[in-house]
Amino acid sequence: MGRVPGAAVAGLGLVGGYAVARFSKRRPLGGVVLAGAGAVAARGWKDAAGVPVAAGLTGLYLAAFGVSHPLAKKIGAWPAVFTAAGSVAVASYLLADRGAADEVAAGS
């Protein structure tokens, strides 16, 4: 079974965490989704690219979550969430996932 890219986990964690919080009307439940996905993504980033990259991407994940709140007041909630998720996903791909995918391709 292949590794799930951290970009997908982190992006879906941000979107899924917001969706769960919004539609369940239970913000802590959305926080559980957000934290769980962040932990899974961080482990994948560490395995793929090492501790420094994982720490940086985890910081970005948390910062994107924080920035999405004031950004939502300017562009709307869903666009802000998608902007935050997309930013983290692109950074994850460039810093961790692309290298891991290249290694898998070279080994097959």
mmCIF file with all atom_site columns, C-alpha atoms in Angstrom, residues 3-100:
data_model
loop_
_atom_site.group_PDB
_atom_site.id
_atom_site.type_symbol
_atom_site.label_atom_id
_atom_site.label_alt_id
_atom_site.label_comp_id
_atom_site.label_asym_id
_atom_site.label_entity_id
_atom_site.label_seq_id
_atom_site.pdbx_PDB_ins_code
_atom_site.Cartn_x
_atom_site.Cartn_y
_atom_site.Cartn_z
_atom_site.occupancy
_atom_site.B_iso_or_equiv
_atom_site.pdbx_formal_charge
_atom_site.auth_seq_id
_atom_site.auth_comp_id
_atom_site.auth_asym_id
_atom_site.auth_atom_id
_atom_site.pdbx_PDB_model_num
ATOM 1  C CA . ARG A 1 3   ? 1.934   6.419  1.123  1.00 0.00 ? 3   ARG A CA 1
ATOM 2  C CA . VAL A 1 4   ? -0.803  9.057  1.147  1.00 0.00 ? 4   VAL A CA 1
ATOM 3  C CA . PRO A 1 5   ? 0.750   12.405 0.167  1.00 0.00 ? 5   PRO A CA 1
ATOM 4  C CA . GLY A 1 6   ? 0.959   14.953 2.964  1.00 0.00 ? 6   GLY A CA 1
ATOM 5  C CA . ALA A 1 7   ? -0.471  17.558 0.578  1.00 0.00 ? 7   ALA A CA 1
ATOM 6  C CA . ALA A 1 8   ? -3.726  15.601 0.365  1.00 0.00 ? 8   ALA A CA 1
ATOM 7  C CA . VAL A 1 9   ? -3.918  14.939 4.107  1.00 0.00 ? 9   VAL A CA 1
ATOM 8  C CA . ALA A 1 10  ? -3.208  18.552 5.066  1.00 0.00 ? 10  ALA A CA 1
ATOM 9  C CA . GLY A 1 11  ? -5.490  20.069 2.438  1.00 0.00 ? 11  GLY A CA 1
ATOM 10 C CA . LEU A 1 12  ? -8.340  17.749 3.312  1.00 0.00 ? 12  LEU A CA 1
ATOM 11 C CA . GLY A 1 13  ? -7.709  18.324 7.015  1.00 0.00 ? 13  GLY A CA 1
ATOM 12 C CA . LEU A 1 14  ? -8.197  22.066 6.679  1.00 0.00 ? 14  LEU A CA 1
ATOM 13 C CA . VAL A 1 15  ? -11.257 21.744 4.445  1.00 0.00 ? 15  VAL A CA 1
ATOM 14 C CA . GLY A 1 16  ? -12.687 18.807 6.389  1.00 0.00 ? 16  GLY A CA 1
ATOM 15 C CA . GLY A 1 17  ? -12.122 20.434 9.760  1.00 0.00 ? 17  GLY A CA 1
ATOM 16 C CA . TYR A 1 18  ? -13.993 23.527 8.655  1.00 0.00 ? 18  TYR A CA 1
ATOM 17 C CA . ALA A 1 19  ? -16.800 21.494 7.056  1.00 0.00 ? 19  ALA A CA 1
ATOM 18 C CA . VAL A 1 20  ? -17.290 19.363 10.166 1.00 0.00 ? 20  VAL A CA 1
ATOM 19 C CA . ALA A 1 21  ? -17.315 22.434 12.420 1.00 0.00 ? 21  ALA A CA 1
ATOM 20 C CA . ARG A 1 22  ? -19.727 24.297 10.191 1.00 0.00 ? 22  ARG A CA 1
ATOM 21 C CA . PHE A 1 23  ? -22.219 21.553 9.452  1.00 0.00 ? 23  PHE A CA 1
ATOM 22 C CA . SER A 1 24  ? -22.186 19.884 12.880 1.00 0.00 ? 24  SER A CA 1
ATOM 23 C CA . LYS A 1 25  ? -22.252 23.298 14.580 1.00 0.00 ? 25  LYS A CA 1
ATOM 24 C CA . ARG A 1 26  ? -19.604 21.877 16.955 1.00 0.00 ? 26  ARG A CA 1
ATOM 25 C CA . ARG A 1 27  ? -16.333 23.743 16.588 1.00 0.00 ? 27  ARG A CA 1
ATOM 26 C CA . PRO A 1 28  ? -14.409 21.358 18.857 1.00 0.00 ? 28  PRO A CA 1
ATOM 27 C CA . LEU A 1 29  ? -15.342 18.462 16.586 1.00 0.00 ? 29  LEU A CA 1
ATOM 28 C CA . GLY A 1 30  ? -13.891 20.354 13.633 1.00 0.00 ? 30  GLY A CA 1
ATOM 29 C CA . GLY A 1 31  ? -10.786 20.946 15.724 1.00 0.00 ? 31  GLY A CA 1
ATOM 30 C CA . VAL A 1 32  ? -10.427 17.200 16.261 1.00 0.00 ? 32  VAL A CA 1
ATOM 31 C CA . VAL A 1 33  ? -10.497 16.644 12.490 1.00 0.00 ? 33  VAL A CA 1
ATOM 32 C CA . LEU A 1 34  ? -8.020  19.482 11.941 1.00 0.00 ? 34  LEU A CA 1
ATOM 33 C CA . ALA A 1 35  ? -5.638  18.211 14.644 1.00 0.00 ? 35  ALA A CA 1
ATOM 34 C CA . GLY A 1 36  ? -5.871  14.584 13.547 1.00 0.00 ? 36  GLY A CA 1
ATOM 35 C CA . ALA A 1 37  ? -5.107  15.404 9.934  1.00 0.00 ? 37  ALA A CA 1
ATOM 36 C CA . GLY A 1 38  ? -2.287  17.704 11.016 1.00 0.00 ? 38  GLY A CA 1
ATOM 37 C CA . ALA A 1 39  ? -0.707  14.927 13.085 1.00 0.00 ? 39  ALA A CA 1
ATOM 38 C CA . VAL A 1 40  ? -0.963  12.412 10.230 1.00 0.00 ? 40  VAL A CA 1
ATOM 39 C CA . ALA A 1 41  ? 0.453   14.931 7.757  1.00 0.00 ? 41  ALA A CA 1
ATOM 40 C CA . ALA A 1 42  ? 3.326   15.838 10.117 1.00 0.00 ? 42  ALA A CA 1
ATOM 41 C CA . ARG A 1 43  ? 4.324   12.205 10.469 1.00 0.00 ? 43  ARG A CA 1
ATOM 42 C CA . GLY A 1 44  ? 4.259   11.765 6.711  1.00 0.00 ? 44  GLY A CA 1
ATOM 43 C CA . TRP A 1 45  ? 6.321   14.931 6.206  1.00 0.00 ? 45  TRP A CA 1
ATOM 44 C CA . LYS A 1 46  ? 8.882   13.693 8.738  1.00 0.00 ? 46  LYS A CA 1
ATOM 45 C CA . ASP A 1 47  ? 9.156   10.321 7.019  1.00 0.00 ? 47  ASP A CA 1
ATOM 46 C CA . ALA A 1 48  ? 9.391   11.877 3.552  1.00 0.00 ? 48  ALA A CA 1
ATOM 47 C CA . ALA A 1 49  ? 11.625  14.896 4.166  1.00 0.00 ? 49  ALA A CA 1
ATOM 48 C CA . GLY A 1 50  ? 12.945  14.910 7.737  1.00 0.00 ? 50  GLY A CA 1
ATOM 49 C CA . VAL A 1 51  ? 12.247  16.778 10.946 1.00 0.00 ? 51  VAL A CA 1
ATOM 50 C CA . PRO A 1 52  ? 13.128  20.345 9.841  1.00 0.00 ? 52  PRO A CA 1
ATOM 51 C CA . VAL A 1 53  ? 10.789  20.210 6.819  1.00 0.00 ? 53  VAL A CA 1
ATOM 52 C CA . ALA A 1 54  ? 8.063   18.558 8.900  1.00 0.00 ? 54  ALA A CA 1
ATOM 53 C CA . ALA A 1 55  ? 8.371   21.276 11.542 1.00 0.00 ? 55  ALA A CA 1
ATOM 54 C CA . GLY A 1 56  ? 8.181   24.019 8.926  1.00 0.00 ? 56  GLY A CA 1
ATOM 55 C CA . LEU A 1 57  ? 5.171   22.503 7.182  1.00 0.00 ? 57  LEU A CA 1
ATOM 56 C CA . THR A 1 58  ? 3.417   21.913 10.509 1.00 0.00 ? 58  THR A CA 1
ATOM 57 C CA . GLY A 1 59  ? 3.992   25.578 11.359 1.00 0.00 ? 59  GLY A CA 1
ATOM 58 C CA . LEU A 1 60  ? 2.603   26.558 7.979  1.00 0.00 ? 60  LEU A CA 1
ATOM 59 C CA . TYR A 1 61  ? -0.452  24.313 8.538  1.00 0.00 ? 61  TYR A CA 1
ATOM 60 C CA . LEU A 1 62  ? -1.167  26.054 11.843 1.00 0.00 ? 62  LEU A CA 1
ATOM 61 C CA . ALA A 1 63  ? -0.478  29.517 10.410 1.00 0.00 ? 63  ALA A CA 1
ATOM 62 C CA . ALA A 1 64  ? -2.761  28.868 7.439  1.00 0.00 ? 64  ALA A CA 1
ATOM 63 C CA . PHE A 1 65  ? -5.525  27.858 9.840  1.00 0.00 ? 65  PHE A CA 1
ATOM 64 C CA . GLY A 1 66  ? -5.004  31.053 11.825 1.00 0.00 ? 66  GLY A CA 1
ATOM 65 C CA . VAL A 1 67  ? -4.799  33.315 8.777  1.00 0.00 ? 67  VAL A CA 1
ATOM 66 C CA . SER A 1 68  ? -7.940  31.814 7.273  1.00 0.00 ? 68  SER A CA 1
ATOM 67 C CA . HIS A 1 69  ? -10.035 33.454 9.995  1.00 0.00 ? 69  HIS A CA 1
ATOM 68 C CA . PRO A 1 70  ? -9.276  37.118 9.209  1.00 0.00 ? 70  PRO A CA 1
ATOM 69 C CA . LEU A 1 71  ? -9.079  36.269 5.504  1.00 0.00 ? 71  LEU A CA 1
ATOM 70 C CA . ALA A 1 72  ? -12.653 34.934 5.708  1.00 0.00 ? 72  ALA A CA 1
ATOM 71 C CA . LYS A 1 73  ? -13.848 38.412 6.689  1.00 0.00 ? 73  LYS A CA 1
ATOM 72 C CA . LYS A 1 74  ? -12.426 39.766 3.438  1.00 0.00 ? 74  LYS A CA 1
ATOM 73 C CA . ILE A 1 75  ? -13.180 37.044 0.874  1.00 0.00 ? 75  ILE A CA 1
ATOM 74 C CA . GLY A 1 76  ? -15.683 34.725 2.567  1.00 0.00 ? 76  GLY A CA 1
ATOM 75 C CA . ALA A 1 77  ? -15.329 31.569 4.622  1.00 0.00 ? 77  ALA A CA 1
ATOM 76 C CA . TRP A 1 78  ? -15.067 28.895 1.939  1.00 0.00 ? 78  TRP A CA 1
ATOM 77 C CA . PRO A 1 79  ? -12.681 30.861 -0.303 1.00 0.00 ? 79  PRO A CA 1
ATOM 78 C CA . ALA A 1 80  ? -10.464 31.502 2.730  1.00 0.00 ? 80  ALA A CA 1
ATOM 79 C CA . VAL A 1 81  ? -10.445 27.818 3.673  1.00 0.00 ? 81  VAL A CA 1
ATOM 80 C CA . PHE A 1 82  ? -9.634  26.767 0.111  1.00 0.00 ? 82  PHE A CA 1
ATOM 81 C CA . THR A 1 83  ? -6.862  29.376 -0.077 1.00 0.00 ? 83  THR A CA 1
ATOM 82 C CA . ALA A 1 84  ? -5.325  28.124 3.171  1.00 0.00 ? 84  ALA A CA 1
ATOM 83 C CA . ALA A 1 85  ? -5.664  24.473 2.160  1.00 0.00 ? 85  ALA A CA 1
ATOM 84 C CA . GLY A 1 86  ? -4.234  25.105 -1.288 1.00 0.00 ? 86  GLY A CA 1
ATOM 85 C CA . SER A 1 87  ? -1.267  27.016 0.098  1.00 0.00 ? 87  SER A CA 1
ATOM 86 C CA . VAL A 1 88  ? -0.350  24.217 2.484  1.00 0.00 ? 88  VAL A CA 1
ATOM 87 C CA . ALA A 1 89  ? -0.914  21.547 -0.171 1.00 0.00 ? 89  ALA A CA 1
ATOM 88 C CA . VAL A 1 90  ? 1.368   23.280 -2.682 1.00 0.00 ? 90  VAL A CA 1
ATOM 89 C CA . ALA A 1 91  ? 4.103   23.785 -0.083 1.00 0.00 ? 91  ALA A CA 1
ATOM 90 C CA . SER A 1 92  ? 3.780   20.168 1.024  1.00 0.00 ? 92  SER A CA 1
ATOM 91 C CA . TYR A 1 93  ? 4.067   18.917 -2.522 1.00 0.00 ? 93  TYR A CA 1
ATOM 92 C CA . LEU A 1 94  ? 7.110   21.057 -3.270 1.00 0.00 ? 94  LEU A CA 1
ATOM 93 C CA . LEU A 1 95  ? 8.971   20.382 -0.014 1.00 0.00 ? 95  LEU A CA 1
ATOM 94 C CA . ALA A 1 96  ? 8.052   16.788 0.844  1.00 0.00 ? 96  ALA A CA 1
ATOM 95 C CA . ASP A 1 97  ? 5.761   14.924 -1.526 1.00 0.00 ? 97  ASP A CA 1
ATOM 96 C CA . ARG A 1 98  ? 7.533   15.555 -4.819 1.00 0.00 ? 98  ARG A CA 1
ATOM 97 C CA . GLY A 1 99  ? 10.805  14.135 -3.533 1.00 0.00 ? 99  GLY A CA 1
ATOM 98 C CA . ALA A 1 100 ? 9.083   11.077 -2.084 1.00 0.00 ? 100 ALA A CA 1
#
